[in-house]
Amino acid sequence: MTVLVTGGAGYIGSHMVWELLDAGESVVVLDRLSTGFEWAVAPEAKLVVGDVADKELIGGIIRDNHVDAIIHFAGSVVVPESVADPLAYYENNTSKTRTLIETAVREGVPHFIFSSTAAVYGGAGLEPVREDARLAPESPYGLSKLMSEWMLRDASLAHDIRYTALRYFNVAGADPKGRTGQSTPGATHLIKVACETALGKRPFMQVFGTDYPTPDGTCMRDYIHVSDLAAAHRLALQRLRAGGRSLVANCGYSHGYSVLEVIESVRRAFGRDFEVKMGDRRPGDAAAVVANSDLARTELGWTPQRDDLDQIVADALAWERILTSKNSARG
Ligand code: UFG
């Protein structure tokens, strides 16, 4: 049995590949290397460069490798970009996922794990959000993922395929063994931006908004270590293989940190100060987005191992340093 990981050369996907290999699984990665990196794919995994909507290619991979599960990360993930170019997001995330599900059904792949997002909820309140909360995505990105969840639901009712959709909150950190991490140039994510600023890759960073209705006025998010997220997928795979029913579950730690708390943590990890400017609100940001993760804990048996902001930040900073030396070695 082999697991097909789409987007396995990307940030979360490359951690998933290591998680599966560490658990003794056989892994094939499909990635078109548009934002991922060949070097990010663990050498023990087989890498196929191609597109998830290429039915013949995927059909061949499934048959040749006896694929019994697809973990689907490939897609576009930048919220403002999805507002500027919605049709590209509906093509890349929704339409291509439809084709991949169709191929999975046609080839008889029984298990499908899908990378969904907290963006399906839209603006949440300070209270942890449950899976049965109102679904009101505020961006084409969120809607493109929600439509994929719904296609999976309908396909699983009509065909012999069961799925798990995991709704990620704010994924951060890097492999504690330093094998992979967030490597995308021009990233906008808070922890990555703060680490880049600490290391002098940016002259300063900004706090987007200090007048939110939160304890210190800055936005609160539920930051989850990427390795805990990968572990949740592995548990979802085990559960599906054991006959578990289809499931949609949040992946977060159920508590939030403010932007200022995150920056303080980066200062602690770095040991020195760096320039932070207080700025205006960024359009589209919700005051707080925090997961209720009871379902993942009970249904998947998921017990987070790295629920510690300082550890997430330390791993992210360590990876940022590794990335600096990788990039300077490449000239
Ligand atoms: N922030 C700053 N300065 C920065 C970068 C971010 O103050 O330089 C703030 C943002 O305003 C926000 C918080 O830090 O309040 C987190 O911002 P991120 O960009 O790191 O993450 P988001 O919460 O905006 O988005 C994340 C994922 C999306 C996903 C969304 C779902 O990156 O893919 O959560 O809620 F859609």
mmCIF file of N, CA and C in Angstrom, residues 101-232:
data_model
loop_
_atom_site.group_PDB
_atom_site.id
_atom_site.type_symbol
_atom_site.label_atom_id
_atom_site.label_comp_id
_atom_site.label_asym_id
_atom_site.label_seq_id
_atom_site.Cartn_x
_atom_site.Cartn_y
_atom_site.Cartn_z
ATOM 1 N N ILE A 101 -10.673 13.839 -7.472
ATOM 2 C CA ILE A 101 -11.640 12.950 -6.799
ATOM 3 C C ILE A 101 -12.213 11.960 -7.818
ATOM 4 N N GLU A 102 -12.524 12.465 -8.999
ATOM 5 C CA GLU A 102 -13.063 11.592 -10.052
ATOM 6 C C GLU A 102 -12.074 10.467 -10.380
ATOM 7 N N THR A 103 -10.800 10.833 -10.493
ATOM 8 C CA THR A 103 -9.775 9.812 -10.784
ATOM 9 C C THR A 103 -9.698 8.812 -9.635
ATOM 10 N N ALA A 104 -9.747 9.314 -8.403
ATOM 11 C CA ALA A 104 -9.682 8.426 -7.233
ATOM 12 C C ALA A 104 -10.848 7.441 -7.259
ATOM 13 N N VAL A 105 -12.040 7.945 -7.560
ATOM 14 C CA VAL A 105 -13.227 7.075 -7.600
ATOM 15 C C VAL A 105 -13.081 6.058 -8.732
ATOM 16 N N ARG A 106 -12.670 6.525 -9.898
ATOM 17 C CA ARG A 106 -12.546 5.625 -11.056
ATOM 18 C C ARG A 106 -11.528 4.518 -10.802
ATOM 19 N N GLU A 107 -10.432 4.880 -10.102
ATOM 20 C CA GLU A 107 -9.368 3.895 -9.860
ATOM 21 C C GLU A 107 -9.608 3.087 -8.589
ATOM 22 N N GLY A 108 -10.690 3.387 -7.883
ATOM 23 C CA GLY A 108 -11.028 2.607 -6.688
ATOM 24 C C GLY A 108 -10.174 2.916 -5.474
ATOM 25 N N VAL A 109 -9.649 4.134 -5.371
ATOM 26 C CA VAL A 109 -8.887 4.518 -4.168
ATOM 27 C C VAL A 109 -9.893 4.746 -3.030
ATOM 28 N N PRO A 110 -9.796 4.002 -1.947
ATOM 29 C CA PRO A 110 -10.865 4.075 -0.940
ATOM 30 C C PRO A 110 -10.764 5.231 0.060
ATOM 31 N N HIS A 111 -9.567 5.855 0.172
ATOM 32 C CA HIS A 111 -9.376 6.852 1.247
ATOM 33 C C HIS A 111 -8.821 8.153 0.694
ATOM 34 N N PHE A 112 -9.398 9.259 1.158
ATOM 35 C CA PHE A 112 -8.984 10.574 0.653
ATOM 36 C C PHE A 112 -8.912 11.533 1.848
ATOM 37 N N ILE A 113 -7.772 12.200 2.000
ATOM 38 C CA ILE A 113 -7.625 13.175 3.086
ATOM 39 C C ILE A 113 -7.383 14.538 2.451
ATOM 40 N N PHE A 114 -8.175 15.501 2.871
ATOM 41 C CA PHE A 114 -8.183 16.791 2.193
ATOM 42 C C PHE A 114 -7.764 17.916 3.132
ATOM 43 N N SER A 115 -6.936 18.780 2.553
ATOM 44 C CA SER A 115 -6.400 19.920 3.267
ATOM 45 C C SER A 115 -7.371 21.099 3.175
ATOM 46 N N SER A 116 -8.185 21.279 4.223
ATOM 47 C CA SER A 116 -9.125 22.394 4.228
ATOM 48 C C SER A 116 -8.634 23.473 5.196
ATOM 49 N N THR A 117 -9.469 24.425 5.486
ATOM 50 C CA THR A 117 -8.982 25.622 6.164
ATOM 51 C C THR A 117 -10.027 26.251 7.077
ATOM 52 N N ALA A 118 -9.559 26.946 8.093
ATOM 53 C CA ALA A 118 -10.447 27.730 8.950
ATOM 54 C C ALA A 118 -11.110 28.859 8.170
ATOM 55 N N ALA A 119 -10.576 29.174 6.989
ATOM 56 C CA ALA A 119 -11.172 30.251 6.178
ATOM 57 C C ALA A 119 -12.590 29.893 5.713
ATOM 58 N N VAL A 120 -13.020 28.631 5.883
ATOM 59 C CA VAL A 120 -14.415 28.285 5.518
ATOM 60 C C VAL A 120 -15.409 28.949 6.471
ATOM 61 N N TYR A 121 -14.958 29.358 7.665
ATOM 62 C CA TYR A 121 -15.878 29.946 8.644
ATOM 63 C C TYR A 121 -16.088 31.446 8.456
ATOM 64 N N GLY A 122 -15.156 32.101 7.778
ATOM 65 C CA GLY A 122 -15.233 33.559 7.732
ATOM 66 C C GLY A 122 -14.856 34.126 9.094
ATOM 67 N N GLY A 123 -15.307 35.306 9.384
ATOM 68 C CA GLY A 123 -14.940 35.949 10.654
ATOM 69 C C GLY A 123 -15.545 35.211 11.834
ATOM 70 N N ALA A 124 -14.693 34.687 12.687
ATOM 71 C CA ALA A 124 -15.185 34.001 13.888
ATOM 72 C C ALA A 124 -15.077 34.969 15.067
ATOM 73 N N GLY A 125 -15.635 34.590 16.194
ATOM 74 C CA GLY A 125 -15.548 35.462 17.382
ATOM 75 C C GLY A 125 -14.402 35.016 18.266
ATOM 76 N N LEU A 126 -14.385 35.507 19.499
ATOM 77 C CA LEU A 126 -13.319 35.128 20.422
ATOM 78 C C LEU A 126 -13.492 33.689 20.914
ATOM 79 N N GLU A 127 -14.727 33.180 20.800
ATOM 80 C CA GLU A 127 -14.998 31.810 21.239
ATOM 81 C C GLU A 127 -14.431 30.805 20.234
ATOM 82 N N PRO A 128 -13.875 29.679 20.704
ATOM 83 C CA PRO A 128 -13.419 28.641 19.778
ATOM 84 C C PRO A 128 -14.554 28.187 18.859
ATOM 85 N N VAL A 129 -14.245 28.032 17.580
ATOM 86 C CA VAL A 129 -15.280 27.731 16.591
ATOM 87 C C VAL A 129 -15.378 26.214 16.377
ATOM 88 N N ARG A 130 -16.609 25.703 16.379
ATOM 89 C CA ARG A 130 -16.829 24.265 16.152
ATOM 90 C C ARG A 130 -17.114 24.008 14.677
ATOM 91 N N GLU A 131 -16.994 22.746 14.283
ATOM 92 C CA GLU A 131 -17.179 22.378 12.878
ATOM 93 C C GLU A 131 -18.592 22.689 12.394
ATOM 94 N N ASP A 132 -19.580 22.679 13.321
ATOM 95 C CA ASP A 132 -20.958 22.931 12.889
ATOM 96 C C ASP A 132 -21.322 24.419 12.959
ATOM 97 N N ALA A 133 -20.331 25.285 13.111
ATOM 98 C CA ALA A 133 -20.581 26.733 13.082
ATOM 99 C C ALA A 133 -21.001 27.138 11.665
ATOM 100 N N ARG A 134 -21.532 28.336 11.562
ATOM 101 C CA ARG A 134 -21.972 28.827 10.254
ATOM 102 C C ARG A 134 -20.777 28.889 9.285
ATOM 103 N N LEU A 135 -20.992 28.388 8.074
ATOM 104 C CA LEU A 135 -19.926 28.416 7.075
ATOM 105 C C LEU A 135 -20.145 29.637 6.190
ATOM 106 N N ALA A 136 -19.232 30.578 6.264
ATOM 107 C CA ALA A 136 -19.411 31.834 5.523
ATOM 108 C C ALA A 136 -18.052 32.356 5.070
ATOM 109 N N PRO A 137 -17.413 31.643 4.136
ATOM 110 C CA PRO A 137 -16.085 32.090 3.715
ATOM 111 C C PRO A 137 -16.124 33.514 3.164
ATOM 112 N N GLU A 138 -15.083 34.269 3.498
ATOM 113 C CA GLU A 138 -15.048 35.669 3.070
ATOM 114 C C GLU A 138 -14.086 35.889 1.926
ATOM 115 N N SER A 139 -13.521 34.792 1.396
ATOM 116 C CA SER A 139 -12.601 34.950 0.267
ATOM 117 C C SER A 139 -12.833 33.801 -0.698
ATOM 118 N N PRO A 140 -12.491 34.014 -1.969
ATOM 119 C CA PRO A 140 -12.555 32.900 -2.928
ATOM 120 C C PRO A 140 -11.710 31.717 -2.463
ATOM 121 N N TYR A 141 -10.594 31.997 -1.757
ATOM 122 C CA TYR A 141 -9.780 30.897 -1.227
ATOM 123 C C TYR A 141 -10.628 29.988 -0.326
ATOM 124 N N GLY A 142 -11.296 30.608 0.662
ATOM 125 C CA GLY A 142 -12.117 29.828 1.597
ATOM 126 C C GLY A 142 -13.228 29.090 0.875
ATOM 127 N N LEU A 143 -13.869 29.753 -0.069
ATOM 128 C CA LEU A 143 -14.973 29.114 -0.793
ATOM 129 C C LEU A 143 -14.466 27.989 -1.696
ATOM 130 N N SER A 144 -13.285 28.196 -2.297
ATOM 131 C CA SER A 144 -12.737 27.147 -3.182
ATOM 132 C C SER A 144 -12.493 25.862 -2.390
ATOM 133 N N LYS A 145 -12.096 26.017 -1.124
ATOM 134 C CA LYS A 145 -11.848 24.843 -0.276
ATOM 135 C C LYS A 145 -13.171 24.243 0.213
ATOM 136 N N LEU A 146 -14.121 25.106 0.557
ATOM 137 C CA LEU A 146 -15.407 24.606 1.041
ATOM 138 C C LEU A 146 -16.123 23.809 -0.059
ATOM 139 N N MET A 147 -16.058 24.302 -1.275
ATOM 140 C CA MET A 147 -16.690 23.562 -2.384
ATOM 141 C C MET A 147 -16.048 22.181 -2.550
ATOM 142 N N SER A 148 -14.748 22.117 -2.323
ATOM 143 C CA SER A 148 -14.072 20.812 -2.420
ATOM 144 C C SER A 148 -14.556 19.876 -1.316
ATOM 145 N N GLU A 149 -14.739 20.425 -0.112
ATOM 146 C CA GLU A 149 -15.288 19.599 0.977
ATOM 147 C C GLU A 149 -16.649 19.031 0.564
ATOM 148 N N TRP A 150 -17.471 19.883 -0.034
ATOM 149 C CA TRP A 150 -18.822 19.445 -0.397
ATOM 150 C C TRP A 150 -18.795 18.399 -1.512
ATOM 151 N N MET A 151 -17.866 18.566 -2.452
ATOM 152 C CA MET A 151 -17.748 17.547 -3.514
ATOM 153 C C MET A 151 -17.356 16.206 -2.908
ATOM 154 N N LEU A 152 -16.438 16.258 -1.945
ATOM 155 C CA LEU A 152 -16.017 15.015 -1.295
ATOM 156 C C LEU A 152 -17.185 14.362 -0.555
ATOM 157 N N ARG A 153 -17.957 15.198 0.145
ATOM 158 C CA ARG A 153 -19.127 14.672 0.872
ATOM 159 C C ARG A 153 -20.064 13.947 -0.096
ATOM 160 N N ASP A 154 -20.390 14.602 -1.209
ATOM 161 C CA ASP A 154 -21.342 14.015 -2.154
ATOM 162 C C ASP A 154 -20.758 12.769 -2.818
ATOM 163 N N ALA A 155 -19.469 12.848 -3.179
ATOM 164 C CA ALA A 155 -18.833 11.687 -3.827
ATOM 165 C C ALA A 155 -18.812 10.505 -2.867
ATOM 166 N N SER A 156 -18.586 10.779 -1.576
ATOM 167 C CA SER A 156 -18.501 9.668 -0.614
ATOM 168 C C SER A 156 -19.877 9.036 -0.368
ATOM 169 N N LEU A 157 -20.946 9.815 -0.608
ATOM 170 C CA LEU A 157 -22.292 9.241 -0.474
ATOM 171 C C LEU A 157 -22.638 8.371 -1.675
ATOM 172 N N ALA A 158 -22.101 8.754 -2.832
ATOM 173 C CA ALA A 158 -22.458 8.052 -4.073
ATOM 174 C C ALA A 158 -21.514 6.903 -4.400
ATOM 175 N N HIS A 159 -20.273 6.975 -3.927
ATOM 176 C CA HIS A 159 -19.245 6.014 -4.358
ATOM 177 C C HIS A 159 -18.535 5.398 -3.156
ATOM 178 N N ASP A 160 -17.677 4.433 -3.489
ATOM 179 C CA ASP A 160 -16.982 3.695 -2.449
ATOM 180 C C ASP A 160 -15.695 4.426 -2.054
ATOM 181 N N ILE A 161 -15.846 5.605 -1.488
ATOM 182 C CA ILE A 161 -14.674 6.367 -1.048
ATOM 183 C C ILE A 161 -15.049 7.083 0.253
ATOM 184 N N ARG A 162 -14.157 7.019 1.225
ATOM 185 C CA ARG A 162 -14.381 7.762 2.473
ATOM 186 C C ARG A 162 -13.288 8.811 2.620
ATOM 187 N N TYR A 163 -13.625 9.931 3.284
ATOM 188 C CA TYR A 163 -12.684 11.040 3.331
ATOM 189 C C TYR A 163 -12.599 11.643 4.728
ATOM 190 N N THR A 164 -11.505 12.370 4.928
ATOM 191 C CA THR A 164 -11.374 13.234 6.100
ATOM 192 C C THR A 164 -10.924 14.590 5.586
ATOM 193 N N ALA A 165 -11.663 15.633 5.939
ATOM 194 C CA ALA A 165 -11.228 16.997 5.608
ATOM 195 C C ALA A 165 -10.782 17.646 6.904
ATOM 196 N N LEU A 166 -9.546 18.108 6.937
ATOM 197 C CA LEU A 166 -9.027 18.763 8.137
ATOM 198 C C LEU A 166 -8.961 20.269 7.877
ATOM 199 N N ARG A 167 -9.608 21.015 8.749
ATOM 200 C CA ARG A 167 -9.638 22.475 8.617
ATOM 201 C C ARG A 167 -8.517 23.065 9.467
ATOM 202 N N TYR A 168 -7.475 23.532 8.772
ATOM 203 C CA TYR A 168 -6.295 24.027 9.477
ATOM 204 C C TYR A 168 -6.515 25.440 9.980
ATOM 205 N N PHE A 169 -6.012 25.710 11.167
ATOM 206 C CA PHE A 169 -5.971 27.081 11.668
ATOM 207 C C PHE A 169 -4.604 27.658 11.264
ATOM 208 N N ASN A 170 -3.881 28.347 12.107
ATOM 209 C CA ASN A 170 -2.654 29.010 11.614
ATOM 210 C C ASN A 170 -1.443 28.094 11.759
ATOM 211 N N VAL A 171 -1.088 27.473 10.670
ATOM 212 C CA VAL A 171 -0.007 26.481 10.682
ATOM 213 C C VAL A 171 1.338 27.215 10.687
ATOM 214 N N ALA A 172 2.231 26.783 11.558
ATOM 215 C CA ALA A 172 3.525 27.477 11.676
ATOM 216 C C ALA A 172 4.572 26.502 12.198
ATOM 217 N N GLY A 173 5.811 26.989 12.309
ATOM 218 C CA GLY A 173 6.895 26.139 12.796
ATOM 219 C C GLY A 173 7.503 25.333 11.659
ATOM 220 N N ALA A 174 8.375 24.420 12.037
ATOM 221 C CA ALA A 174 9.099 23.618 11.055
ATOM 222 C C ALA A 174 9.463 22.292 11.699
ATOM 223 N N ASP A 175 9.885 21.370 10.854
ATOM 224 C CA ASP A 175 10.301 20.052 11.342
ATOM 225 C C ASP A 175 11.359 20.226 12.450
ATOM 226 N N PRO A 176 11.095 19.690 13.654
ATOM 227 C CA PRO A 176 12.059 19.861 14.747
ATOM 228 C C PRO A 176 13.432 19.266 14.427
ATOM 229 N N LYS A 177 13.483 18.333 13.450
ATOM 230 C CA LYS A 177 14.788 17.768 13.059
ATOM 231 C C LYS A 177 15.458 18.607 11.974
ATOM 232 N N GLY A 178 14.812 19.708 11.569
ATOM 233 C CA GLY A 178 15.431 20.624 10.595
ATOM 234 C C GLY A 178 15.473 20.092 9.180
ATOM 235 N N ARG A 179 14.589 19.123 8.842
ATOM 236 C CA ARG A 179 14.638 18.533 7.505
ATOM 237 C C ARG A 179 13.854 19.343 6.484
ATOM 238 N N THR A 180 12.830 20.071 6.928
ATOM 239 C CA THR A 180 12.050 20.916 6.027
ATOM 240 C C THR A 180 11.366 22.013 6.832
ATOM 241 N N GLY A 181 10.812 22.983 6.130
ATOM 242 C CA GLY A 181 10.166 24.114 6.803
ATOM 243 C C GLY A 181 9.486 24.997 5.777
ATOM 244 N N GLN A 182 9.020 26.152 6.220
ATOM 245 C CA GLN A 182 8.330 27.084 5.320
ATOM 246 C C GLN A 182 9.393 27.814 4.491
ATOM 247 N N SER A 183 9.400 27.585 3.184
ATOM 248 C CA SER A 183 10.504 28.078 2.347
ATOM 249 C C SER A 183 10.054 29.031 1.243
ATOM 250 N N THR A 184 8.750 29.319 1.194
ATOM 251 C CA THR A 184 8.217 30.153 0.109
ATOM 252 C C THR A 184 8.751 31.579 0.213
ATOM 253 N N PRO A 185 9.321 32.087 -0.888
ATOM 254 C CA PRO A 185 9.752 33.488 -0.833
ATOM 255 C C PRO A 185 8.541 34.421 -0.754
ATOM 256 N N GLY A 186 8.717 35.563 -0.116
ATOM 257 C CA GLY A 186 7.641 36.552 -0.050
ATOM 258 C C GLY A 186 6.467 36.116 0.806
ATOM 259 N N ALA A 187 6.700 35.234 1.781
ATOM 260 C CA ALA A 187 5.602 34.755 2.632
ATOM 261 C C ALA A 187 5.017 35.923 3.436
ATOM 262 N N THR A 188 3.734 35.809 3.761
ATOM 263 C CA THR A 188 3.062 36.891 4.496
ATOM 264 C C THR A 188 2.686 36.455 5.909
ATOM 265 N N HIS A 189 2.946 35.203 6.253
ATOM 266 C CA HIS A 189 2.503 34.689 7.554
ATOM 267 C C HIS A 189 3.300 35.287 8.700
ATOM 268 N N LEU A 190 2.591 35.599 9.776
ATOM 269 C CA LEU A 190 3.173 36.364 10.876
ATOM 270 C C LEU A 190 4.485 35.782 11.409
ATOM 271 N N ILE A 191 4.499 34.496 11.748
ATOM 272 C CA ILE A 191 5.695 33.930 12.406
ATOM 273 C C ILE A 191 6.878 33.934 11.443
ATOM 274 N N LYS A 192 6.602 33.616 10.185
ATOM 275 C CA LYS A 192 7.668 33.641 9.163
ATOM 276 C C LYS A 192 8.197 35.076 8.984
ATOM 277 N N VAL A 193 7.291 36.030 8.887
ATOM 278 C CA VAL A 193 7.690 37.435 8.710
ATOM 279 C C VAL A 193 8.528 37.905 9.906
ATOM 280 N N ALA A 194 8.098 37.543 11.103
ATOM 281 C CA ALA A 194 8.831 37.982 12.304
ATOM 282 C C ALA A 194 10.220 37.333 12.352
ATOM 283 N N CYS A 195 10.313 36.070 11.976
ATOM 284 C CA CYS A 195 11.629 35.400 11.972
ATOM 285 C C CYS A 195 12.540 36.032 10.924
ATOM 286 N N GLU A 196 11.997 36.342 9.754
ATOM 287 C CA GLU A 196 12.797 36.991 8.707
ATOM 288 C C GLU A 196 13.292 38.359 9.180
ATOM 289 N N THR A 197 12.432 39.068 9.905
ATOM 290 C CA THR A 197 12.825 40.398 10.393
ATOM 291 C C THR A 197 13.933 40.255 11.441
ATOM 292 N N ALA A 198 13.761 39.288 12.357
ATOM 293 C CA ALA A 198 14.787 39.074 13.390
ATOM 294 C C ALA A 198 16.143 38.799 12.742
ATOM 295 N N LEU A 199 16.131 38.019 11.658
ATOM 296 C CA LEU A 199 17.403 37.637 11.027
ATOM 297 C C LEU A 199 17.911 38.686 10.039
ATOM 298 N N GLY A 200 17.230 39.823 9.971
ATOM 299 C CA GLY A 200 17.717 40.920 9.121
ATOM 300 C C GLY A 200 17.355 40.778 7.656
ATOM 301 N N LYS A 201 16.446 39.828 7.332
ATOM 302 C CA LYS A 201 16.044 39.688 5.932
ATOM 303 C C LYS A 201 15.041 40.764 5.536
ATOM 304 N N ARG A 202 14.433 41.387 6.551
ATOM 305 C CA ARG A 202 13.557 42.553 6.330
ATOM 306 C C ARG A 202 14.018 43.624 7.309
ATOM 307 N N PRO A 203 13.941 44.903 6.899
ATOM 308 C CA PRO A 203 14.402 45.960 7.802
ATOM 309 C C PRO A 203 13.505 46.130 9.025
ATOM 310 N N PHE A 204 12.217 45.867 8.864
ATOM 311 C CA PHE A 204 11.252 45.978 9.975
ATOM 312 C C PHE A 204 10.007 45.190 9.600
ATOM 313 N N MET A 205 9.128 45.024 10.569
ATOM 314 C CA MET A 205 7.825 44.430 10.276
ATOM 315 C C MET A 205 6.736 45.309 10.878
ATOM 316 N N GLN A 206 5.505 45.030 10.467
ATOM 317 C CA GLN A 206 4.385 45.829 10.968
ATOM 318 C C GLN A 206 3.389 44.960 11.712
ATOM 319 N N VAL A 207 2.764 45.550 12.713
ATOM 320 C CA VAL A 207 1.609 44.930 13.366
ATOM 321 C C VAL A 207 0.378 45.517 12.675
ATOM 322 N N PHE A 208 -0.424 44.653 12.078
ATOM 323 C CA PHE A 208 -1.583 45.139 11.328
ATOM 324 C C PHE A 208 -2.783 45.347 12.251
ATOM 325 N N GLY A 209 -2.865 46.504 12.859
ATOM 326 C CA GLY A 209 -4.042 46.861 13.653
ATOM 327 C C GLY A 209 -3.820 46.647 15.135
ATOM 328 N N THR A 210 -4.090 47.696 15.911
ATOM 329 C CA THR A 210 -3.903 47.612 17.369
ATOM 330 C C THR A 210 -5.183 48.013 18.099
ATOM 331 N N ASP A 211 -6.295 48.088 17.334
ATOM 332 C CA ASP A 211 -7.552 48.543 17.952
ATOM 333 C C ASP A 211 -8.658 47.488 17.832
ATOM 334 N N TYR A 212 -8.252 46.219 17.804
ATOM 335 C CA TYR A 212 -9.250 45.135 17.752
ATOM 336 C C TYR A 212 -9.829 44.890 19.149
ATOM 337 N N PRO A 213 -11.049 44.354 19.217
ATOM 338 C CA PRO A 213 -11.657 44.073 20.531
ATOM 339 C C PRO A 213 -11.079 42.802 21.168
ATOM 340 N N THR A 214 -9.766 42.826 21.403
ATOM 341 C CA THR A 214 -9.056 41.691 22.030
ATOM 342 C C THR A 214 -8.298 42.242 23.232
ATOM 343 N N PRO A 215 -7.768 41.402 24.107
ATOM 344 C CA PRO A 215 -7.131 41.918 25.326
ATOM 345 C C PRO A 215 -6.039 42.957 25.068
ATOM 346 N N ASP A 216 -5.176 42.763 24.055
ATOM 347 C CA ASP A 216 -4.138 43.792 23.827
ATOM 348 C C ASP A 216 -4.369 44.585 22.539
ATOM 349 N N GLY A 217 -5.534 44.410 21.918
ATOM 350 C CA GLY A 217 -5.877 45.207 20.742
ATOM 351 C C GLY A 217 -5.382 44.631 19.417
ATOM 352 N N THR A 218 -4.558 43.556 19.474
ATOM 353 C CA THR A 218 -4.090 42.956 18.212
ATOM 354 C C THR A 218 -4.808 41.619 17.987
ATOM 355 N N CYS A 219 -4.799 41.179 16.736
ATOM 356 C CA CYS A 219 -5.590 39.982 16.371
ATOM 357 C C CYS A 219 -5.080 38.726 17.069
ATOM 358 N N MET A 220 -6.000 37.810 17.343
ATOM 359 C CA MET A 220 -5.635 36.543 17.979
ATOM 360 C C MET A 220 -5.845 35.392 17.001
ATOM 361 N N ARG A 221 -4.890 34.482 16.989
ATOM 362 C CA ARG A 221 -4.960 33.315 16.117
ATOM 363 C C ARG A 221 -4.537 32.072 16.894
ATOM 364 N N ASP A 222 -4.967 30.932 16.382
ATOM 365 C CA ASP A 222 -4.649 29.630 16.978
ATOM 366 C C ASP A 222 -3.489 29.035 16.167
ATOM 367 N N TYR A 223 -2.263 29.201 16.652
ATOM 368 C CA TYR A 223 -1.074 28.745 15.909
ATOM 369 C C TYR A 223 -0.817 27.287 16.227
ATOM 370 N N ILE A 224 -0.751 26.474 15.180
ATOM 371 C CA ILE A 224 -0.545 25.036 15.385
ATOM 372 C C ILE A 224 0.759 24.615 14.715
ATOM 373 N N HIS A 225 1.536 23.813 15.440
ATOM 374 C CA HIS A 225 2.825 23.339 14.918
ATOM 375 C C HIS A 225 2.583 22.399 13.741
ATOM 376 N N VAL A 226 3.310 22.629 12.666
ATOM 377 C CA VAL A 226 3.106 21.851 11.440
ATOM 378 C C VAL A 226 3.308 20.346 11.676
ATOM 379 N N SER A 227 4.164 19.976 12.619
ATOM 380 C CA SER A 227 4.370 18.538 12.886
ATOM 381 C C SER A 227 3.146 17.924 13.558
ATOM 382 N N ASP A 228 2.479 18.679 14.434
ATOM 383 C CA ASP A 228 1.235 18.175 15.029
ATOM 384 C C ASP A 228 0.157 18.039 13.958
ATOM 385 N N LEU A 229 0.166 18.944 13.004
ATOM 386 C CA LEU A 229 -0.814 18.872 11.912
ATOM 387 C C LEU A 229 -0.563 17.619 11.068
ATOM 388 N N ALA A 230 0.700 17.360 10.749
ATOM 389 C CA ALA A 230 1.035 16.162 9.973
ATOM 390 C C ALA A 230 0.611 14.913 10.754
ATOM 391 N N ALA A 231 0.825 14.924 12.063
ATOM 392 C CA ALA A 231 0.422 13.770 12.885
ATOM 393 C C ALA A 231 -1.089 13.555 12.813
ATOM 394 N N ALA A 232 -1.850 14.637 12.789
ATOM 395 C CA ALA A 232 -3.314 14.506 12.692
ATOM 396 C C ALA A 232 -3.710 13.812 11.386
#
